XYZ file of N, CA and C in Angstrom:
450
model
N -4.382 -26.250 31.049
C -3.288 -25.559 30.393
C -2.687 -26.515 29.609
N -2.241 -26.297 28.414
C -1.582 -27.292 27.423
C -0.133 -27.481 28.025
N 0.422 -28.803 27.826
C 1.661 -29.083 28.127
C 2.749 -29.069 26.945
N 2.113 -28.825 25.690
C 3.013 -28.667 24.636
C 2.220 -27.683 23.482
N 3.051 -27.070 22.888
C 2.560 -26.442 21.479
C 2.987 -26.990 20.383
N 3.859 -27.859 20.275
C 4.458 -28.648 19.008
C 4.814 -29.997 19.511
N 5.043 -30.871 18.703
C 5.368 -32.210 18.771
C 6.986 -32.169 18.600
N 7.743 -33.057 18.845
C 9.156 -32.940 18.911
C 9.701 -33.048 17.542
N 8.990 -33.333 16.440
C 9.457 -33.390 15.069
C 9.070 -32.222 14.094
N 8.229 -31.383 14.779
C 7.365 -30.309 14.034
C 8.178 -28.997 13.884
N 9.431 -28.720 14.811
C 9.861 -27.557 14.740
C 10.701 -27.389 13.265
N 10.621 -26.040 12.676
C 11.273 -25.816 11.455
C 11.860 -24.384 11.641
N 12.716 -23.738 10.673
C 13.033 -22.746 10.653
C 11.977 -21.504 10.765
N 10.633 -21.754 10.388
C 9.617 -20.928 10.626
C 9.324 -20.583 12.205
N 9.843 -21.474 12.825
C 9.730 -21.263 14.320
C 10.961 -20.657 15.071
N 11.779 -20.323 14.270
C 13.132 -19.783 14.807
C 12.767 -18.524 15.691
N 13.422 -18.412 16.842
C 13.317 -17.254 17.874
C 11.752 -17.332 18.457
N 10.917 -18.429 18.226
C 9.572 -18.326 18.783
C 9.543 -19.178 20.075
N 8.709 -18.758 20.837
C 8.677 -19.422 22.235
C 7.751 -20.819 22.021
N 8.262 -21.840 22.600
C 7.362 -23.126 22.379
C 7.486 -23.976 23.590
N 6.754 -24.775 23.615
C 6.504 -25.809 24.723
C 6.393 -27.060 24.140
N 7.362 -28.054 24.621
C 7.400 -29.412 24.292
C 7.257 -30.290 25.383
N 6.886 -31.508 25.322
C 6.706 -32.643 26.226
C 7.242 -33.926 25.633
N 7.704 -34.754 26.750
C 8.228 -36.007 26.109
C 9.004 -36.753 27.156
N 9.602 -37.777 26.652
C 10.418 -38.607 27.544
C 11.913 -38.025 27.250
N 12.737 -38.028 28.560
C 14.040 -37.849 28.514
C 14.786 -38.974 27.819
N 15.469 -38.807 26.439
C 16.076 -39.973 25.857
C 17.424 -40.127 26.197
N 18.157 -38.717 26.251
C 19.538 -38.774 26.872
C 19.838 -37.452 27.586
N 20.801 -37.521 28.476
C 21.324 -36.230 29.102
C 22.668 -36.098 28.982
N 23.248 -35.285 28.405
C 24.635 -34.751 28.322
C 24.945 -33.616 29.076
N 25.448 -33.825 30.117
C 25.834 -32.806 31.022
C 27.457 -32.237 30.872
N 27.423 -31.054 30.412
C 28.713 -30.529 30.217
C 29.228 -29.330 31.236
N 28.834 -29.638 32.483
C 29.189 -28.557 33.427
C 28.564 -27.057 33.369
N 27.568 -26.772 33.732
C 26.945 -25.423 33.408
C 25.922 -25.355 32.251
N 26.115 -26.405 31.401
C 24.932 -26.499 30.176
C 24.895 -28.166 30.139
N 23.592 -28.294 29.913
C 23.216 -29.720 29.749
C 22.495 -29.830 28.313
N 22.495 -30.882 27.605
C 21.800 -31.295 26.501
C 20.974 -32.447 26.716
N 19.723 -32.279 26.390
C 18.771 -33.286 26.436
C 17.936 -33.749 25.145
N 18.311 -34.793 24.907
C 17.232 -35.409 23.689
C 16.120 -35.586 24.318
N 14.857 -34.847 23.717
C 13.599 -34.960 24.323
C 12.914 -35.549 23.221
N 12.231 -36.943 23.493
C 11.655 -37.831 22.521
C 10.048 -37.981 22.814
N 9.116 -37.755 21.781
C 7.791 -38.196 21.944
C 7.603 -39.215 20.757
N 6.261 -39.465 20.610
C 6.044 -40.505 19.731
C 6.300 -40.041 18.120
N 6.569 -38.735 18.047
C 6.548 -38.157 16.520
C 8.149 -38.104 16.302
N 9.033 -37.988 17.345
C 10.557 -37.542 16.903
C 11.305 -37.121 18.092
N 12.440 -36.600 17.921
C 13.384 -36.240 18.884
C 13.764 -34.770 18.651
N 13.883 -33.887 19.653
C 14.463 -32.540 19.612
C 15.406 -32.326 20.802
N 16.505 -31.744 20.306
C 17.423 -31.412 21.441
C 17.116 -30.109 22.104
N 17.120 -30.281 23.557
C 16.766 -28.966 24.160
C 18.016 -28.696 25.004
N 18.442 -27.522 25.432
C 19.719 -26.911 26.099
C 19.161 -26.194 27.293
N 19.748 -26.727 28.374
C 19.320 -26.359 29.822
C 20.581 -25.657 30.472
N 20.581 -24.351 30.837
C 21.929 -23.804 31.443
C 21.782 -23.776 32.950
N 20.684 -24.501 33.372
C 20.363 -24.243 35.043
C 20.640 -25.646 35.428
N 21.710 -26.105 36.236
C 22.001 -27.144 36.756
C 20.878 -27.724 37.689
N 20.277 -26.675 38.385
C 19.160 -27.002 39.345
C 18.120 -27.853 38.788
N 17.846 -27.432 37.417
C 16.694 -28.126 36.764
C 16.973 -29.485 36.380
N 18.300 -29.985 36.300
C 18.473 -31.269 35.858
C 19.131 -32.186 36.707
N 19.237 -31.445 38.122
C 19.877 -32.448 39.332
C 19.421 -33.743 39.486
N 18.089 -34.015 39.534
C 17.477 -35.191 39.814
C 16.765 -35.878 38.684
N 17.121 -35.282 37.333
C 16.478 -35.727 36.174
C 17.101 -37.150 35.854
N 16.244 -38.234 35.395
C 16.889 -39.303 34.892
C 16.141 -39.656 33.556
N 16.948 -40.553 32.947
C 16.364 -41.058 31.563
C 15.141 -41.592 31.705
N 14.362 -41.265 30.895
C 12.936 -41.896 30.691
C 11.844 -41.099 31.396
N 12.166 -40.162 32.290
C 11.274 -39.259 32.998
C 10.400 -38.490 31.907
N 9.387 -38.146 32.249
C 8.551 -37.379 31.287
C 8.516 -35.879 31.677
N 9.017 -35.097 30.844
C 9.015 -33.652 31.248
C 8.360 -32.821 30.170
N 8.220 -31.411 30.562
C 7.661 -30.390 29.704
C 8.666 -29.517 29.799
N 8.997 -28.833 28.675
C 10.011 -27.580 28.736
C 9.445 -26.648 27.885
N 9.771 -25.304 28.375
C 9.356 -24.118 27.529
C 10.508 -23.418 27.427
N 10.630 -22.840 26.183
C 11.814 -22.060 25.793
C 11.791 -21.485 24.376
N 12.846 -21.174 23.688
C 12.715 -20.376 22.524
C 13.915 -21.295 21.494
N 13.335 -21.339 20.272
C 13.834 -22.137 19.258
C 15.056 -21.245 18.651
N 16.410 -22.002 18.779
C 17.240 -21.422 18.051
C 18.023 -22.259 17.238
N 18.817 -21.714 16.211
C 19.516 -22.427 15.122
C 20.892 -23.073 15.935
N 21.210 -24.223 15.694
C 22.343 -24.780 16.331
C 23.625 -24.339 15.499
N 24.574 -24.501 16.299
C 26.041 -24.264 15.661
C 26.257 -25.083 14.445
N 26.986 -24.788 13.494
C 27.264 -25.654 12.383
C 27.966 -26.961 12.883
N 28.736 -26.983 13.802
C 29.475 -28.257 14.158
C 28.508 -29.315 14.935
N 27.448 -28.684 15.602
C 26.495 -29.520 16.240
C 25.244 -29.942 15.594
N 25.041 -29.629 14.245
C 23.821 -29.826 13.524
C 23.821 -31.456 13.522
N 22.850 -32.113 13.712
C 22.624 -33.564 13.518
C 21.457 -33.904 12.464
N 22.200 -34.387 11.300
C 21.358 -34.642 10.193
C 20.351 -35.826 10.280
N 20.612 -36.647 11.372
C 20.042 -37.791 11.698
C 18.349 -37.699 12.287
N 18.059 -36.335 12.657
C 16.845 -36.298 13.046
C 16.089 -34.997 12.314
N 14.860 -35.024 12.239
C 14.269 -33.944 11.468
C 14.542 -32.450 11.868
N 14.681 -32.321 13.203
C 14.878 -30.913 13.754
C 16.566 -30.892 14.191
N 17.306 -31.523 13.356
C 18.767 -31.564 13.637
C 19.449 -30.280 13.586
N 18.909 -29.219 12.820
C 19.503 -27.875 12.679
C 19.032 -26.780 13.922
N 18.055 -27.424 14.592
C 17.504 -26.477 15.642
C 17.568 -27.170 16.989
N 17.422 -26.221 17.992
C 17.377 -26.603 19.405
C 16.547 -25.549 20.168
N 16.067 -26.128 21.373
C 15.471 -25.204 22.246
C 16.195 -24.911 23.562
N 16.274 -23.652 23.550
C 16.996 -23.077 24.899
C 15.893 -23.005 25.813
N 15.991 -23.670 26.906
C 14.915 -23.739 28.042
C 15.057 -22.865 29.099
N 13.859 -22.286 29.293
C 13.682 -21.318 30.294
C 13.056 -22.154 31.628
N 12.028 -22.945 31.273
C 11.154 -23.793 32.136
C 11.394 -25.231 32.006
N 11.581 -25.960 33.010
C 11.474 -27.478 32.822
C 10.495 -27.835 34.042
N 9.749 -28.543 33.640
C 8.641 -29.368 34.627
C 8.811 -30.622 34.344
N 8.953 -31.584 35.379
C 8.980 -32.966 35.661
C 7.460 -33.335 35.728
N 6.921 -34.162 34.642
C 5.477 -34.546 34.800
C 5.468 -35.851 35.520
N 6.381 -36.695 35.300
C 6.582 -37.961 35.784
C 7.911 -38.374 35.846
N 8.465 -38.352 37.036
C 9.916 -38.982 37.117
C 10.095 -40.391 37.127
N 11.250 -40.659 36.512
C 11.734 -42.175 36.549
C 12.369 -42.474 37.723
N 11.936 -43.171 38.683
C 12.527 -43.169 39.915
C 13.556 -44.519 40.138
N 13.398 -45.362 39.240
C 14.161 -46.511 39.297
C 14.961 -46.754 38.186
N 15.897 -47.645 38.367
C 16.878 -47.941 36.999
C 16.059 -48.969 36.198
N 15.925 -48.687 35.007
C 15.332 -49.420 34.079
C 15.898 -50.844 33.932
N 14.990 -52.017 33.633
C 15.482 -53.174 33.389
C 16.376 -53.353 32.209
N 16.099 -52.446 31.184
C 17.001 -52.483 29.958
C 17.010 -51.062 29.418
N 18.049 -50.663 28.475
C 18.075 -49.604 27.686
C 17.000 -49.568 26.697
N 16.170 -48.512 26.513
C 15.119 -48.496 25.662
C 15.615 -48.605 24.221
N 16.420 -48.108 23.878
C 16.984 -48.035 22.514
C 17.729 -49.441 21.969
N 18.113 -50.205 23.070
C 18.646 -51.440 22.913
C 17.702 -52.602 23.389
N 16.462 -52.385 23.374
C 15.835 -53.419 23.841
C 15.593 -54.649 22.888
N 16.177 -54.644 21.698
C 16.070 -55.735 20.818
C 17.181 -56.906 21.155
N 18.280 -56.396 21.916
C 19.320 -57.167 22.518
C 18.903 -57.933 23.827
N 17.690 -57.290 24.498
C 17.385 -57.937 25.781
C 16.678 -59.060 25.465
N 16.592 -60.083 26.583
C 16.018 -61.218 26.326
C 14.435 -61.010 26.386
N 13.733 -61.910 25.591
C 12.414 -61.799 25.190
C 11.480 -61.750 26.456
N 11.807 -62.678 27.475
C 10.847 -62.546 28.612
C 11.121 -61.483 29.460
N 12.246 -60.677 29.393
C 12.337 -59.305 30.251
C 11.489 -58.316 29.321
N 11.584 -58.317 27.866
C 11.042 -57.399 27.189
C 9.478 -57.690 27.469
N 8.881 -58.764 27.402
C 7.391 -59.193 27.778
C 6.944 -58.756 29.080
N 7.907 -58.773 30.068
C 7.394 -58.376 31.303
C 7.384 -56.936 31.390
N 8.170 -56.222 30.797
C 8.182 -54.629 30.782
C 7.814 -54.172 29.514
N 6.595 -54.775 28.954
C 6.230 -54.297 27.626
C 5.912 -52.927 27.526
N 5.547 -52.257 28.460
C 5.254 -50.804 28.417
C 6.510 -50.013 28.101
N 7.502 -50.475 28.481
C 8.923 -49.851 28.228
C 9.445 -50.204 26.596
N 9.219 -51.494 26.358
C 9.623 -52.060 25.221
C 8.759 -51.449 24.007
N 7.550 -50.869 24.360
C 6.792 -50.136 23.347
C 7.427 -48.811 23.048
N 8.158 -48.196 23.891
C 8.818 -46.928 23.683
C 9.961 -47.071 22.670
N 10.417 -48.249 22.458
C 11.602 -48.377 21.433
C 10.917 -47.993 20.041
N 11.715 -47.176 19.225
C 11.079 -46.746 17.893
C 10.827 -47.876 16.948
N 11.652 -48.667 16.918
C 11.488 -49.909 15.960
C 10.185 -50.806 16.407
N 10.148 -50.942 17.572
C 8.819 -51.815 18.110
C 7.652 -50.923 17.666
N 7.628 -49.610 18.172
C 6.583 -48.582 18.074
C 6.325 -48.571 16.457
N 7.164 -48.589 15.656
C 6.744 -48.225 14.196
C 6.282 -49.761 13.630
N 6.714 -50.712 14.193
C 6.197 -51.963 13.752
C 4.804 -52.150 14.117
N 4.442 -51.751 15.347
C 2.996 -51.779 15.865
C 2.060 -51.003 14.903
N 2.684 -49.663 14.771
C 1.720 -48.807 13.770
C 1.700 -49.407 12.473
N 2.754 -49.871 11.831
C 2.590 -50.548 10.453
C 1.602 -51.731 10.418
N 1.720 -52.483 11.422
C 0.753 -53.593 11.589
C -0.659 -53.235 11.779
N -1.007 -51.987 12.319
C -2.218 -51.592 12.484
C -2.707 -51.063 11.025
N -1.822 -50.456 10.500
C -2.313 -49.746 9.168
C -2.677 -50.959 8.161
N -1.708 -52.022 8.281
C -1.958 -53.158 7.244
C -3.357 -53.824 7.618
N -3.680 -53.992 8.813
C -4.736 -54.565 9.317
C -6.083 -53.784 8.985
N -5.983 -52.554 8.986
C -7.117 -51.634 8.687
C -7.073 -51.497 7.363
N -6.250 -51.770 6.447
C -6.306 -51.773 4.868
C -7.120 -52.957 4.518
N -6.802 -54.024 5.227
C -7.277 -55.416 4.845
C -8.556 -55.414 5.156
N -9.092 -54.678 6.266
C -10.556 -54.711 6.804
C -11.404 -53.625 5.903
N -10.870 -52.876 4.974
C -11.675 -52.084 4.106
C -12.340 -52.841 2.855
């Protein structure tokens, strides 16, 4: 069984009211009592998902790997996020499955790994590579080397 039908940056207005399945890392959790907003991140981008069941997020931590299934809906005008490709849409979650929980406190925040000491970043390189800037740099270097080898 597939654990996703789309990547996090692929959703468009063509997907409005469609059922989709996404998978990725929990980037942020904003719990507003009865409704929680999760920024779900994969290697392609970020999508906001909305969870109305507190039981689904009780033990959820940042950087846990999850799969969600739900319906694509348009965000309210005041909640549109122009910084991300899917900023005008969100997914109303029916089913949330934890594929791999993050059980420990992380040694540093993924988005702020540039401010972390280099020895810590190298020790936890697998976490450092989740940082978008570091990831993009590795991809760029790979493309340059591939181009030079042609």
